[in-house]
Amino acid sequence: MDDSDFCKEFNSDREEAEYFKRKAKDYRELYQSAQEELDEFQISSKELEIELETQLKQAESKVEDLGIKNARLQSEVDSLRERCTGTTSSFQKKIETLEDELAQLHAVKRELNRYIRELEQTNDDLERAKRATVCSLEDFESRLNKAIERNAFLESELDEKQELSAVVQRMKDEARDLRQEIVIRDKQDEKKVKPETSLPTTPATPIGPNTPLTPSARISALNIVGDLLHKVGALESKLTTCRKYVNPPRSAKSPLHSPR
């Protein structure tokens, strides 16, 4: 009820009473409506309060659980941080060790590359030496084959020389015998010169085995012996020269004994 209701003028008391009855009825209805709303509000607020308390308890329980989980996770985080720090330190040490090993491997690789280059150079030198040795061996084999052929030829000449030596020796013996026989017969002829000068000339008789040689025959025999001796001397000189060629001094180095 506002102030305008009290300032309002009525024609009669009955009208005023009716007016205020209506107002009272309106306010009663408004009060009842407000009371009902209040009751409903109180009921709903109690229900809401109960629900909020339940939710609060749940939230507090959840907060407590989350706090426990947070503490556990924090502990795990600290443990993981420590492990991570230790692992990082270990990895750093391993990285440093691997870097040192890598540097050593690079040094070894450089050394191996240098050694490989030296081996390749040595291999090239050995190849050249091998080619030179092969050429020397081929040349030596060619000379050896020629020497073998010449040695075979000389062996045949040596056989011939031995035969000639035997012939010469036999002819020397014959020549010595002839010289002795000539000397003896010369002495006999000298003894017979004077008696034969007084005897008449007799016809020539055939020359037999015991007939003395004429001067021309003796000269011919001596010439043959001299020629044979000269040939034997030439063969001996040639054989000595060939032996020097076939059997060189042992101090001379041969490609067969050269290092490969």
Coordinates of C-alpha atoms in Angstrom, one line a residue:
M1 CA 0.0 0.0 0.0
D2 CA 1.5 3.3 -1.1
D3 CA 0.8 6.9 0.1
S4 CA -1.6 7.5 -2.8
D5 CA -4.1 5.1 -1.2
F6 CA -4.2 7.2 2.0
C7 CA -4.5 10.4 0.1
K8 CA -7.3 9.2 -2.0
E9 CA -10.7 10.7 -1.3
F10 CA -13.8 8.5 -1.0
N11 CA -17.4 9.5 -1.2
S12 CA -18.4 7.3 1.7
D13 CA -16.9 5.1 4.4
R14 CA -18.4 2.1 2.8
E15 CA -16.7 2.8 -0.4
E16 CA -13.5 3.3 1.5
A17 CA -13.9 0.1 3.3
E18 CA -14.7 -1.8 0.1
Y19 CA -11.6 -0.3 -1.4
F20 CA -9.3 -1.3 1.4
K21 CA -10.9 -4.8 1.5
R22 CA -10.0 -5.3 -2.1
K23 CA -6.6 -4.0 -1.4
A24 CA -6.2 -6.2 1.6
K25 CA -7.4 -9.2 -0.5
D26 CA -4.9 -8.3 -3.2
Y27 CA -2.1 -8.0 -0.7
R28 CA -3.1 -11.2 0.9
E29 CA -3.0 -13.0 -2.4
L30 CA 0.3 -11.3 -3.1
Y31 CA 1.6 -12.4 0.3
Q32 CA 0.4 -15.9 -0.2
S33 CA 2.0 -16.0 -3.7
A34 CA 5.2 -14.6 -2.2
Q35 CA 5.0 -17.1 0.7
E36 CA 4.6 -19.9 -1.7
E37 CA 7.5 -18.6 -3.8
L38 CA 9.5 -18.3 -0.6
D39 CA 8.7 -21.8 0.4
E40 CA 9.5 -23.1 -3.0
F41 CA 12.6 -21.0 -2.9
Q42 CA 13.6 -22.3 0.5
I43 CA 12.9 -25.9 -0.6
S44 CA 14.8 -25.4 -3.9
S45 CA 17.6 -23.6 -2.0
K46 CA 17.8 -26.5 0.5
E47 CA 17.9 -29.0 -2.4
L48 CA 20.5 -26.7 -4.1
E49 CA 22.4 -26.4 -0.9
I50 CA 22.4 -30.2 -0.4
E51 CA 23.4 -30.6 -4.0
L52 CA 26.1 -28.0 -3.7
E53 CA 27.4 -29.6 -0.5
T54 CA 27.4 -32.9 -2.3
Q55 CA 29.2 -31.4 -5.2
L56 CA 31.5 -29.5 -2.8
K57 CA 32.4 -32.8 -1.1
Q58 CA 32.9 -34.4 -4.4
A59 CA 35.0 -31.5 -5.5
E60 CA 37.0 -31.6 -2.3
S61 CA 37.5 -35.3 -2.7
K62 CA 38.5 -34.8 -6.3
V63 CA 40.8 -31.9 -5.3
E64 CA 42.3 -34.2 -2.6
D65 CA 42.7 -36.9 -5.2
L66 CA 44.2 -34.5 -7.7
G67 CA 46.5 -33.2 -5.0
I68 CA 47.7 -36.7 -4.3
K69 CA 48.1 -37.3 -8.1
N70 CA 49.8 -33.9 -8.4
A71 CA 52.2 -34.9 -5.6
R72 CA 52.9 -38.3 -7.2
L73 CA 53.3 -36.7 -10.6
Q74 CA 55.5 -34.0 -9.2
S75 CA 57.6 -36.8 -7.6
E76 CA 57.7 -38.6 -11.0
V77 CA 58.6 -35.3 -12.7
D78 CA 61.5 -34.7 -10.2
S79 CA 62.6 -38.3 -10.8
L80 CA 62.4 -38.0 -14.5
R81 CA 64.2 -34.6 -14.4
E82 CA 67.0 -36.3 -12.4
R83 CA 67.1 -39.2 -14.8
C84 CA 67.0 -36.8 -17.8
T85 CA 69.8 -34.8 -16.3
G86 CA 71.8 -38.0 -15.7
T87 CA 70.9 -39.3 -19.1
T88 CA 71.8 -36.0 -20.7
S89 CA 75.2 -36.0 -18.9
S90 CA 75.8 -39.6 -20.0
F91 CA 74.8 -38.8 -23.6
Q92 CA 77.1 -35.8 -23.5
K93 CA 80.0 -38.0 -22.4
K94 CA 79.1 -40.6 -25.0
I95 CA 78.9 -37.9 -27.7
E96 CA 82.3 -36.6 -26.6
T97 CA 83.7 -40.1 -26.6
L98 CA 82.2 -40.8 -30.1
E99 CA 83.6 -37.5 -31.4
D100 CA 87.1 -38.5 -30.1
E101 CA 86.7 -42.0 -31.7
L102 CA 85.5 -40.3 -34.9
A103 CA 88.5 -38.0 -34.9
Q104 CA 90.7 -41.1 -34.4
L105 CA 88.9 -42.9 -37.2
H106 CA 89.5 -39.9 -39.5
A107 CA 93.2 -40.0 -38.6
V108 CA 93.3 -43.8 -39.2
K109 CA 91.5 -43.3 -42.5
R110 CA 94.0 -40.6 -43.6
E111 CA 96.8 -42.9 -42.6
L112 CA 95.3 -45.9 -44.5
N113 CA 94.8 -43.7 -47.6
R114 CA 98.4 -42.7 -47.4
Y115 CA 99.4 -46.3 -46.9
I116 CA 97.2 -47.3 -49.8
R117 CA 98.9 -44.7 -52.0
E118 CA 102.3 -45.9 -51.0
L119 CA 101.2 -49.5 -51.7
E120 CA 99.9 -48.5 -55.1
Q121 CA 103.2 -46.7 -55.8
T122 CA 105.1 -49.8 -54.6
N123 CA 102.9 -52.0 -56.7
D124 CA 103.6 -49.9 -59.8
D125 CA 107.3 -50.1 -59.0
L126 CA 107.1 -53.8 -58.6
E127 CA 105.1 -54.1 -61.8
R128 CA 107.9 -52.1 -63.6
A129 CA 110.5 -54.3 -61.9
K130 CA 108.6 -57.4 -62.9
R131 CA 108.4 -56.3 -66.5
A132 CA 112.1 -55.5 -66.5
T133 CA 112.9 -58.8 -64.9
V134 CA 110.7 -60.6 -67.4
C135 CA 112.5 -58.9 -70.2
S136 CA 115.9 -59.7 -68.6
L137 CA 114.7 -63.3 -68.2
E138 CA 113.6 -63.5 -71.8
D139 CA 116.9 -62.1 -72.9
F140 CA 118.8 -64.4 -70.6
E141 CA 116.8 -67.4 -71.8
S142 CA 117.5 -66.4 -75.4
R143 CA 121.2 -66.1 -74.6
L144 CA 121.1 -69.3 -72.6
N145 CA 119.4 -71.2 -75.5
K146 CA 122.1 -69.8 -77.8
A147 CA 124.8 -70.8 -75.3
I148 CA 123.2 -74.3 -75.0
E149 CA 123.2 -74.6 -78.8
R150 CA 126.8 -73.3 -78.9
N151 CA 127.7 -75.7 -76.1
A152 CA 126.2 -78.6 -78.0
F153 CA 128.2 -77.5 -81.1
L154 CA 131.3 -77.2 -78.9
E155 CA 130.7 -80.6 -77.4
S156 CA 130.6 -82.0 -80.9
E157 CA 133.7 -80.1 -81.8
L158 CA 135.2 -81.3 -78.5
D159 CA 134.5 -84.9 -79.6
E160 CA 136.0 -84.1 -82.9
K161 CA 139.0 -82.5 -81.1
Q162 CA 139.4 -85.6 -78.9
E163 CA 139.4 -87.7 -82.1
L164 CA 141.9 -85.4 -83.7
S165 CA 144.0 -85.4 -80.5
A166 CA 144.0 -89.2 -80.7
V167 CA 144.9 -89.0 -84.4
V168 CA 147.6 -86.3 -83.7
Q169 CA 149.0 -88.3 -80.9
R170 CA 149.2 -91.4 -83.2
M171 CA 150.8 -89.2 -85.9
K172 CA 153.2 -87.8 -83.3
D173 CA 154.2 -91.3 -82.4
E174 CA 154.5 -92.2 -86.0
A175 CA 156.5 -89.0 -86.7
R176 CA 158.8 -89.8 -83.8
D177 CA 159.2 -93.3 -85.0
L178 CA 159.8 -91.9 -88.5
R179 CA 162.4 -89.4 -87.2
Q180 CA 164.2 -92.2 -85.3
E181 CA 164.0 -94.4 -88.4
I182 CA 165.3 -91.5 -90.6
V183 CA 168.2 -90.9 -88.3
I184 CA 169.1 -94.5 -88.2
R185 CA 168.9 -94.9 -91.9
D186 CA 170.8 -91.6 -92.5
K187 CA 173.6 -93.1 -90.4
Q188 CA 173.4 -96.4 -92.4
D189 CA 173.4 -94.4 -95.7
E190 CA 176.5 -92.5 -94.6
K191 CA 178.2 -95.8 -93.9
K192 CA 177.3 -97.2 -97.3
V193 CA 178.1 -94.1 -99.4
K194 CA 181.7 -95.0 -100.1
P195 CA 181.3 -98.6 -101.0
E196 CA 178.3 -97.8 -103.2
T197 CA 180.2 -95.2 -105.3
S198 CA 182.5 -97.9 -106.6
L199 CA 179.8 -100.4 -107.5
P200 CA 178.0 -100.3 -110.8
T201 CA 174.6 -98.7 -111.0
T202 CA 171.8 -101.1 -110.4
P203 CA 168.1 -100.7 -111.4
A204 CA 165.7 -99.1 -108.8
T205 CA 163.8 -101.6 -106.8
P206 CA 160.2 -101.0 -105.6
I207 CA 159.8 -99.3 -102.2
G208 CA 158.6 -101.8 -99.6
P209 CA 157.8 -101.5 -96.0
N210 CA 161.5 -101.5 -95.0
T211 CA 162.5 -99.2 -97.9
P212 CA 163.8 -95.8 -96.6
L213 CA 161.7 -92.7 -97.3
T214 CA 162.8 -90.2 -99.9
P215 CA 163.5 -86.6 -98.7
S216 CA 160.3 -85.4 -100.4
A217 CA 158.1 -88.0 -98.6
R218 CA 159.6 -87.1 -95.3
I219 CA 159.0 -83.4 -95.9
S220 CA 155.4 -84.1 -96.9
A221 CA 154.8 -86.2 -93.8
L222 CA 156.3 -83.5 -91.6
N223 CA 154.1 -80.9 -93.3
I224 CA 151.0 -83.0 -92.6
V225 CA 152.0 -83.4 -88.9
G226 CA 152.6 -79.6 -88.6
D227 CA 149.2 -78.8 -90.2
L228 CA 147.5 -81.2 -87.8
L229 CA 149.3 -79.7 -84.8
H230 CA 148.2 -76.2 -85.9
K231 CA 144.6 -77.3 -86.3
V232 CA 144.7 -78.9 -82.8
G233 CA 146.1 -75.7 -81.3
A234 CA 143.4 -73.5 -83.0
L235 CA 140.7 -75.9 -81.7
E236 CA 142.1 -75.8 -78.2
S237 CA 142.2 -71.9 -78.2
K238 CA 138.6 -71.8 -79.6
L239 CA 137.4 -74.3 -77.0
T240 CA 139.0 -72.2 -74.2
T241 CA 137.2 -69.1 -75.4
C242 CA 133.9 -70.9 -75.6
R243 CA 134.3 -72.3 -72.1
K244 CA 134.8 -68.8 -70.8
Y245 CA 131.6 -67.7 -72.5
V246 CA 129.5 -70.7 -71.4
N247 CA 130.9 -70.7 -67.8
P248 CA 131.2 -67.0 -66.8
P249 CA 132.9 -66.0 -63.5
R250 CA 130.8 -66.8 -60.5
S251 CA 131.1 -63.2 -59.3
A252 CA 128.9 -62.0 -62.2
K253 CA 125.3 -61.6 -61.3
S254 CA 122.7 -63.5 -63.3
P255 CA 119.1 -62.3 -63.7
L256 CA 118.0 -65.7 -62.4
H257 CA 119.5 -64.8 -59.0
S258 CA 118.3 -61.3 -58.9
P259 CA 115.6 -60.5 -56.3
R260 CA 112.1 -60.4 -57.6

